[in-house]
Amino acid sequence: NAGVTQTPKFQVLKTGQSMTLQCAQDMNHEYMSWYRQDPGMGLRLIHYSVGAGITDQGEVPNGYNVSRSTTEDFPLRLLSAAPSQTSVYFCASLSLDTQYFGPGTRLTVL
Amino acid sequence: SQQGEEDPQALSIQEGENATMNCSYKTSINNLQWYRQNSGRGLVHLILIRSNEREKHSGRLRVTLDTSKKSSSLLITASRAADTASYFCATDTTGANSKLTFGKGITLSVRP
């Protein structure tokens, strides 16, 4: 199993551009989540999904959209990138109380 | 608002020594988890302790939970240079584990 995979690893955007961060897992986990990690802030939950077709907002959802059309994929969309969205983004899936994290996407918005 | 707050923010010890890290939280929890993050990598789950448990062990890790003080500690015994990483506590207040709240993390450096 590949576990949780994320693409791209690095991305630079200009203010106002849109993009999608990809996340996929091959463990057939129902729960998936997106977090952002900023220096000195720990991880903050952006959006999460308890299964295909079901998503909900986390602590910091503004500026981001998600969808969950399949169990495997949980993409995160930045609608109009802002410098405040410069961060490292982690996707995670959940099984038996344990969250499995992807390697992260480092995003810089200029 | 930050649910889990780790203490200290940074810890530097010699290889072979024990490392103790603390986490305090504000509201009632269903469980508390500890994660490790190596530089530039994703988080890795270390251990989970439920609200009705007081102590758990996993290899060189020992976790305690005091719900009356709303605090937990992670002890790493006989530390190794490979234990150098950031450590995070995360709390689940919903019972679903889909909305973990993470602390800011502790940076542990183990000197060879």
mmCIF file of C-alpha atoms in Angstrom:
data_model
loop_
_atom_site.group_PDB
_atom_site.id
_atom_site.type_symbol
_atom_site.label_atom_id
_atom_site.label_comp_id
_atom_site.label_asym_id
_atom_site.label_seq_id
_atom_site.Cartn_x
_atom_site.Cartn_y
_atom_site.Cartn_z
ATOM 1 C CA ASN A 1 0.000 0.000 0.000
ATOM 2 C CA ALA A 2 1.189 3.503 -0.807
ATOM 3 C CA GLY A 3 -0.732 4.924 2.178
ATOM 4 C CA VAL A 4 -1.643 8.602 1.830
ATOM 5 C CA THR A 5 -0.136 10.382 -1.155
ATOM 6 C CA GLN A 6 -0.143 14.091 -1.902
ATOM 7 C CA THR A 7 0.749 16.036 -5.023
ATOM 8 C CA PRO A 8 2.466 18.311 -5.704
ATOM 9 C CA LYS A 9 5.245 18.397 -3.089
ATOM 10 C CA PHE A 10 5.960 22.075 -3.738
ATOM 11 C CA GLN A 11 3.945 24.817 -5.417
ATOM 12 C CA VAL A 12 4.377 28.550 -5.930
ATOM 13 C CA LEU A 13 1.321 30.594 -6.841
ATOM 14 C CA LYS A 14 0.635 34.224 -7.509
ATOM 15 C CA THR A 15 -2.056 36.022 -5.555
ATOM 16 C CA GLY A 16 -5.441 35.356 -7.119
ATOM 17 C CA GLN A 17 -4.524 32.112 -8.834
ATOM 18 C CA SER A 18 -6.473 28.959 -8.131
ATOM 19 C CA MET A 19 -5.208 25.432 -7.764
ATOM 20 C CA THR A 20 -6.074 21.999 -6.447
ATOM 21 C CA LEU A 21 -3.987 20.031 -3.995
ATOM 22 C CA GLN A 22 -4.433 16.342 -4.576
ATOM 23 C CA CYS A 23 -4.749 13.702 -1.879
ATOM 24 C CA ALA A 24 -5.332 9.996 -2.317
ATOM 25 C CA GLN A 25 -5.312 6.979 -0.034
ATOM 26 C CA ASP A 26 -5.437 3.299 -0.872
ATOM 27 C CA MET A 27 -6.420 2.002 2.554
ATOM 28 C CA ASN A 28 -10.193 2.275 2.040
ATOM 29 C CA HIS A 29 -10.520 4.682 4.974
ATOM 30 C CA GLU A 30 -13.798 6.530 5.268
ATOM 31 C CA TYR A 31 -12.499 9.534 7.202
ATOM 32 C CA MET A 32 -10.141 12.005 5.551
ATOM 33 C CA SER A 33 -8.973 15.437 6.641
ATOM 34 C CA TRP A 34 -6.963 18.424 5.470
ATOM 35 C CA TYR A 35 -4.729 20.398 7.833
ATOM 36 C CA ARG A 36 -2.431 23.336 7.416
ATOM 37 C CA GLN A 37 0.734 23.759 9.446
ATOM 38 C CA ASP A 38 2.202 27.160 10.094
ATOM 39 C CA PRO A 39 5.267 27.996 12.202
ATOM 40 C CA GLY A 40 4.346 28.298 15.854
ATOM 41 C CA MET A 41 0.716 27.382 15.182
ATOM 42 C CA GLY A 42 0.674 23.603 15.129
ATOM 43 C CA LEU A 43 -1.792 21.933 12.775
ATOM 44 C CA ARG A 44 -5.196 23.403 12.106
ATOM 45 C CA LEU A 45 -8.079 21.521 10.554
ATOM 46 C CA ILE A 46 -9.384 22.986 7.290
ATOM 47 C CA HIS A 47 -12.016 20.503 6.104
ATOM 48 C CA TYR A 48 -12.820 16.894 6.738
ATOM 49 C CA SER A 49 -14.957 14.125 5.282
ATOM 50 C CA VAL A 50 -16.585 11.154 6.971
ATOM 51 C CA GLY A 51 -17.244 9.371 3.696
ATOM 52 C CA ALA A 52 -17.863 9.763 -0.017
ATOM 53 C CA GLY A 53 -20.275 12.598 -0.672
ATOM 54 C CA ILE A 54 -19.977 14.047 2.841
ATOM 55 C CA THR A 55 -17.737 16.942 3.823
ATOM 56 C CA ASP A 56 -17.685 19.431 6.667
ATOM 57 C CA GLN A 57 -15.749 22.483 7.777
ATOM 58 C CA GLY A 58 -12.959 22.483 10.282
ATOM 59 C CA GLU A 59 -11.370 25.333 12.183
ATOM 60 C CA VAL A 60 -10.063 27.389 9.232
ATOM 61 C CA PRO A 61 -12.197 26.651 6.139
ATOM 62 C CA ASN A 62 -12.330 30.095 4.527
ATOM 63 C CA GLY A 63 -10.746 30.253 1.085
ATOM 64 C CA TYR A 64 -10.809 26.488 0.586
ATOM 65 C CA ASN A 65 -13.240 24.045 -0.985
ATOM 66 C CA VAL A 66 -13.292 20.267 -0.851
ATOM 67 C CA SER A 67 -15.242 17.465 -2.452
ATOM 68 C CA ARG A 68 -15.304 13.727 -1.892
ATOM 69 C CA SER A 69 -16.640 11.892 -4.921
ATOM 70 C CA THR A 70 -14.768 8.676 -4.134
ATOM 71 C CA THR A 71 -13.447 7.016 -1.002
ATOM 72 C CA GLU A 72 -9.895 7.266 -2.317
ATOM 73 C CA ASP A 73 -9.615 10.938 -3.263
ATOM 74 C CA PHE A 74 -10.051 14.127 -1.259
ATOM 75 C CA PRO A 75 -8.829 17.181 -3.215
ATOM 76 C CA LEU A 76 -8.445 20.618 -1.641
ATOM 77 C CA ARG A 77 -9.138 23.613 -3.842
ATOM 78 C CA LEU A 78 -7.806 27.110 -3.308
ATOM 79 C CA LEU A 79 -10.271 29.402 -5.019
ATOM 80 C CA SER A 80 -8.217 32.609 -5.148
ATOM 81 C CA ALA A 81 -4.847 32.217 -3.484
ATOM 82 C CA ALA A 82 -3.731 34.785 -0.918
ATOM 83 C CA PRO A 83 -0.342 35.220 0.799
ATOM 84 C CA SER A 84 -1.999 34.179 4.074
ATOM 85 C CA GLN A 85 -2.438 30.710 2.555
ATOM 86 C CA THR A 86 1.308 30.199 2.383
ATOM 87 C CA SER A 87 1.706 27.080 4.490
ATOM 88 C CA VAL A 88 2.408 23.378 4.515
ATOM 89 C CA TYR A 89 -0.717 21.346 3.826
ATOM 90 C CA PHE A 90 -1.225 17.838 5.125
ATOM 91 C CA CYS A 91 -3.870 15.353 4.169
ATOM 92 C CA ALA A 92 -4.730 12.529 6.549
ATOM 93 C CA SER A 93 -6.981 9.501 6.633
ATOM 94 C CA LEU A 94 -8.301 7.807 9.726
ATOM 95 C CA SER A 95 -8.587 4.213 10.768
ATOM 96 C CA LEU A 96 -9.152 2.780 14.233
ATOM 97 C CA ASP A 97 -8.420 6.035 16.044
ATOM 98 C CA THR A 98 -5.156 6.592 14.172
ATOM 99 C CA GLN A 99 -4.623 9.348 11.632
ATOM 100 C CA TYR A 100 -2.268 8.516 8.764
ATOM 101 C CA PHE A 101 -0.643 11.588 7.280
ATOM 102 C CA GLY A 102 0.622 12.243 3.795
ATOM 103 C CA PRO A 103 4.055 13.801 3.218
ATOM 104 C CA GLY A 104 2.658 17.308 2.760
ATOM 105 C CA THR A 105 2.532 20.027 0.108
ATOM 106 C CA ARG A 106 4.567 23.172 0.694
ATOM 107 C CA LEU A 107 2.665 26.090 -0.844
ATOM 108 C CA THR A 108 3.992 29.608 -1.297
ATOM 109 C CA VAL A 109 1.691 32.399 -2.453
ATOM 110 C CA LEU A 110 3.459 35.493 -3.722
ATOM 111 C CA SER B 1 -8.309 28.435 20.223
ATOM 112 C CA GLN B 2 -5.574 25.967 21.116
ATOM 113 C CA GLN B 3 -6.907 22.911 22.906
ATOM 114 C CA GLY B 4 -3.589 21.202 23.526
ATOM 115 C CA GLU B 5 -0.542 23.098 24.700
ATOM 116 C CA GLU B 6 2.790 21.307 24.948
ATOM 117 C CA ASP B 7 5.537 22.117 27.395
ATOM 118 C CA PRO B 8 8.407 22.798 27.041
ATOM 119 C CA GLN B 9 8.543 24.293 23.561
ATOM 120 C CA ALA B 10 12.039 22.913 23.037
ATOM 121 C CA LEU B 11 14.078 20.250 24.784
ATOM 122 C CA SER B 12 17.701 19.270 24.293
ATOM 123 C CA ILE B 13 19.107 16.165 25.949
ATOM 124 C CA GLN B 14 22.024 13.764 25.668
ATOM 125 C CA GLU B 15 21.595 10.374 24.042
ATOM 126 C CA GLY B 16 20.632 7.814 26.661
ATOM 127 C CA GLU B 17 18.773 10.292 28.847
ATOM 128 C CA ASN B 18 15.006 10.276 29.281
ATOM 129 C CA ALA B 19 12.849 12.944 27.665
ATOM 130 C CA THR B 20 9.638 14.106 29.298
ATOM 131 C CA MET B 21 7.141 16.237 27.396
ATOM 132 C CA ASN B 22 3.894 17.593 28.770
ATOM 133 C CA CYS B 23 0.568 18.529 27.252
ATOM 134 C CA SER B 24 -2.284 20.429 28.848
ATOM 135 C CA TYR B 25 -5.749 20.843 27.416
ATOM 136 C CA LYS B 26 -8.835 22.853 28.216
ATOM 137 C CA THR B 27 -12.004 20.846 27.590
ATOM 138 C CA SER B 28 -13.083 17.275 28.235
ATOM 139 C CA ILE B 29 -11.665 14.745 25.835
ATOM 140 C CA ASN B 30 -12.443 11.291 24.526
ATOM 141 C CA ASN B 31 -8.813 10.494 23.902
ATOM 142 C CA LEU B 32 -5.422 12.125 23.602
ATOM 143 C CA GLN B 33 -2.807 11.150 21.060
ATOM 144 C CA TRP B 34 0.874 11.865 20.559
ATOM 145 C CA TYR B 35 2.437 12.258 17.112
ATOM 146 C CA ARG B 36 6.013 12.674 15.923
ATOM 147 C CA GLN B 37 7.138 14.741 12.952
ATOM 148 C CA ASN B 38 10.595 14.476 11.497
ATOM 149 C CA SER B 39 11.853 17.539 9.690
ATOM 150 C CA GLY B 40 10.108 18.007 6.346
ATOM 151 C CA ARG B 41 7.883 14.966 6.786
ATOM 152 C CA GLY B 42 4.305 14.182 7.720
ATOM 153 C CA LEU B 43 3.170 13.305 11.210
ATOM 154 C CA VAL B 44 3.386 9.761 12.488
ATOM 155 C CA HIS B 45 1.057 8.429 15.158
ATOM 156 C CA LEU B 46 2.870 7.247 18.290
ATOM 157 C CA ILE B 47 0.319 6.359 20.920
ATOM 158 C CA LEU B 48 -3.280 6.977 21.981
ATOM 159 C CA ILE B 49 -4.649 7.078 25.505
ATOM 160 C CA ARG B 50 -8.360 7.118 26.210
ATOM 161 C CA SER B 51 -10.028 9.276 28.821
ATOM 162 C CA ASN B 52 -10.655 6.274 31.082
ATOM 163 C CA GLU B 53 -7.000 5.206 30.979
ATOM 164 C CA ARG B 54 -4.238 6.563 33.178
ATOM 165 C CA GLU B 55 -1.103 5.091 31.656
ATOM 166 C CA LYS B 56 -0.007 3.302 28.489
ATOM 167 C CA HIS B 57 3.263 1.906 27.258
ATOM 168 C CA SER B 58 4.585 1.254 23.806
ATOM 169 C CA GLY B 59 8.220 0.209 23.553
ATOM 170 C CA ARG B 60 10.296 3.098 24.965
ATOM 171 C CA LEU B 61 7.246 5.339 25.180
ATOM 172 C CA ARG B 62 5.178 5.865 28.279
ATOM 173 C CA VAL B 63 2.119 8.107 28.267
ATOM 174 C CA THR B 64 0.145 9.226 31.289
ATOM 175 C CA LEU B 65 -3.156 11.027 31.448
ATOM 176 C CA ASP B 66 -4.569 12.978 34.383
ATOM 177 C CA THR B 67 -8.081 14.066 33.477
ATOM 178 C CA SER B 68 -8.522 15.935 36.762
ATOM 179 C CA LYS B 69 -5.593 18.185 35.830
ATOM 180 C CA LYS B 70 -6.364 18.018 32.103
ATOM 181 C CA SER B 71 -2.808 17.059 31.352
ATOM 182 C CA SER B 72 -0.752 14.308 29.754
ATOM 183 C CA SER B 73 2.911 13.488 29.636
ATOM 184 C CA LEU B 74 5.005 11.581 27.125
ATOM 185 C CA LEU B 75 8.157 9.938 28.398
ATOM 186 C CA ILE B 76 10.767 8.614 25.983
ATOM 187 C CA THR B 77 13.259 6.445 27.823
ATOM 188 C CA ALA B 78 16.868 5.846 26.793
ATOM 189 C CA SER B 79 16.653 8.438 24.023
ATOM 190 C CA ARG B 80 18.482 8.037 20.737
ATOM 191 C CA ALA B 81 19.660 10.554 18.168
ATOM 192 C CA ALA B 82 16.917 9.206 15.881
ATOM 193 C CA ASP B 83 14.314 10.475 18.367
ATOM 194 C CA THR B 84 15.187 14.026 17.308
ATOM 195 C CA ALA B 85 11.902 15.391 15.964
ATOM 196 C CA SER B 86 8.912 17.533 16.831
ATOM 197 C CA TYR B 87 6.273 15.964 19.048
ATOM 198 C CA PHE B 88 2.629 16.970 19.076
ATOM 199 C CA CYS B 89 -0.241 16.117 21.335
ATOM 200 C CA ALA B 90 -3.697 15.992 19.788
ATOM 201 C CA THR B 91 -7.047 15.793 21.503
ATOM 202 C CA ASP B 92 -10.320 14.395 20.320
ATOM 203 C CA THR B 93 -13.410 15.901 21.865
ATOM 204 C CA THR B 94 -15.984 14.520 19.467
ATOM 205 C CA GLY B 95 -15.478 10.797 19.725
ATOM 206 C CA ALA B 96 -15.148 10.629 15.958
ATOM 207 C CA ASN B 97 -11.407 11.343 15.756
ATOM 208 C CA SER B 98 -12.054 13.233 12.562
ATOM 209 C CA LYS B 99 -11.553 16.568 14.285
ATOM 210 C CA LEU B 100 -8.343 16.264 16.207
ATOM 211 C CA THR B 101 -7.029 19.477 17.728
ATOM 212 C CA PHE B 102 -3.237 19.683 17.741
ATOM 213 C CA GLY B 103 -0.904 21.590 19.996
ATOM 214 C CA LYS B 104 1.979 23.693 18.703
ATOM 215 C CA GLY B 105 4.518 20.979 19.258
ATOM 216 C CA ILE B 106 7.758 20.370 21.150
ATOM 217 C CA THR B 107 11.096 20.292 19.395
ATOM 218 C CA LEU B 108 13.263 17.538 20.841
ATOM 219 C CA SER B 109 16.963 17.422 20.072
ATOM 220 C CA VAL B 110 18.938 14.371 21.180
ATOM 221 C CA ARG B 111 22.684 14.956 21.081
ATOM 222 C CA PRO B 112 24.850 11.938 20.171
#
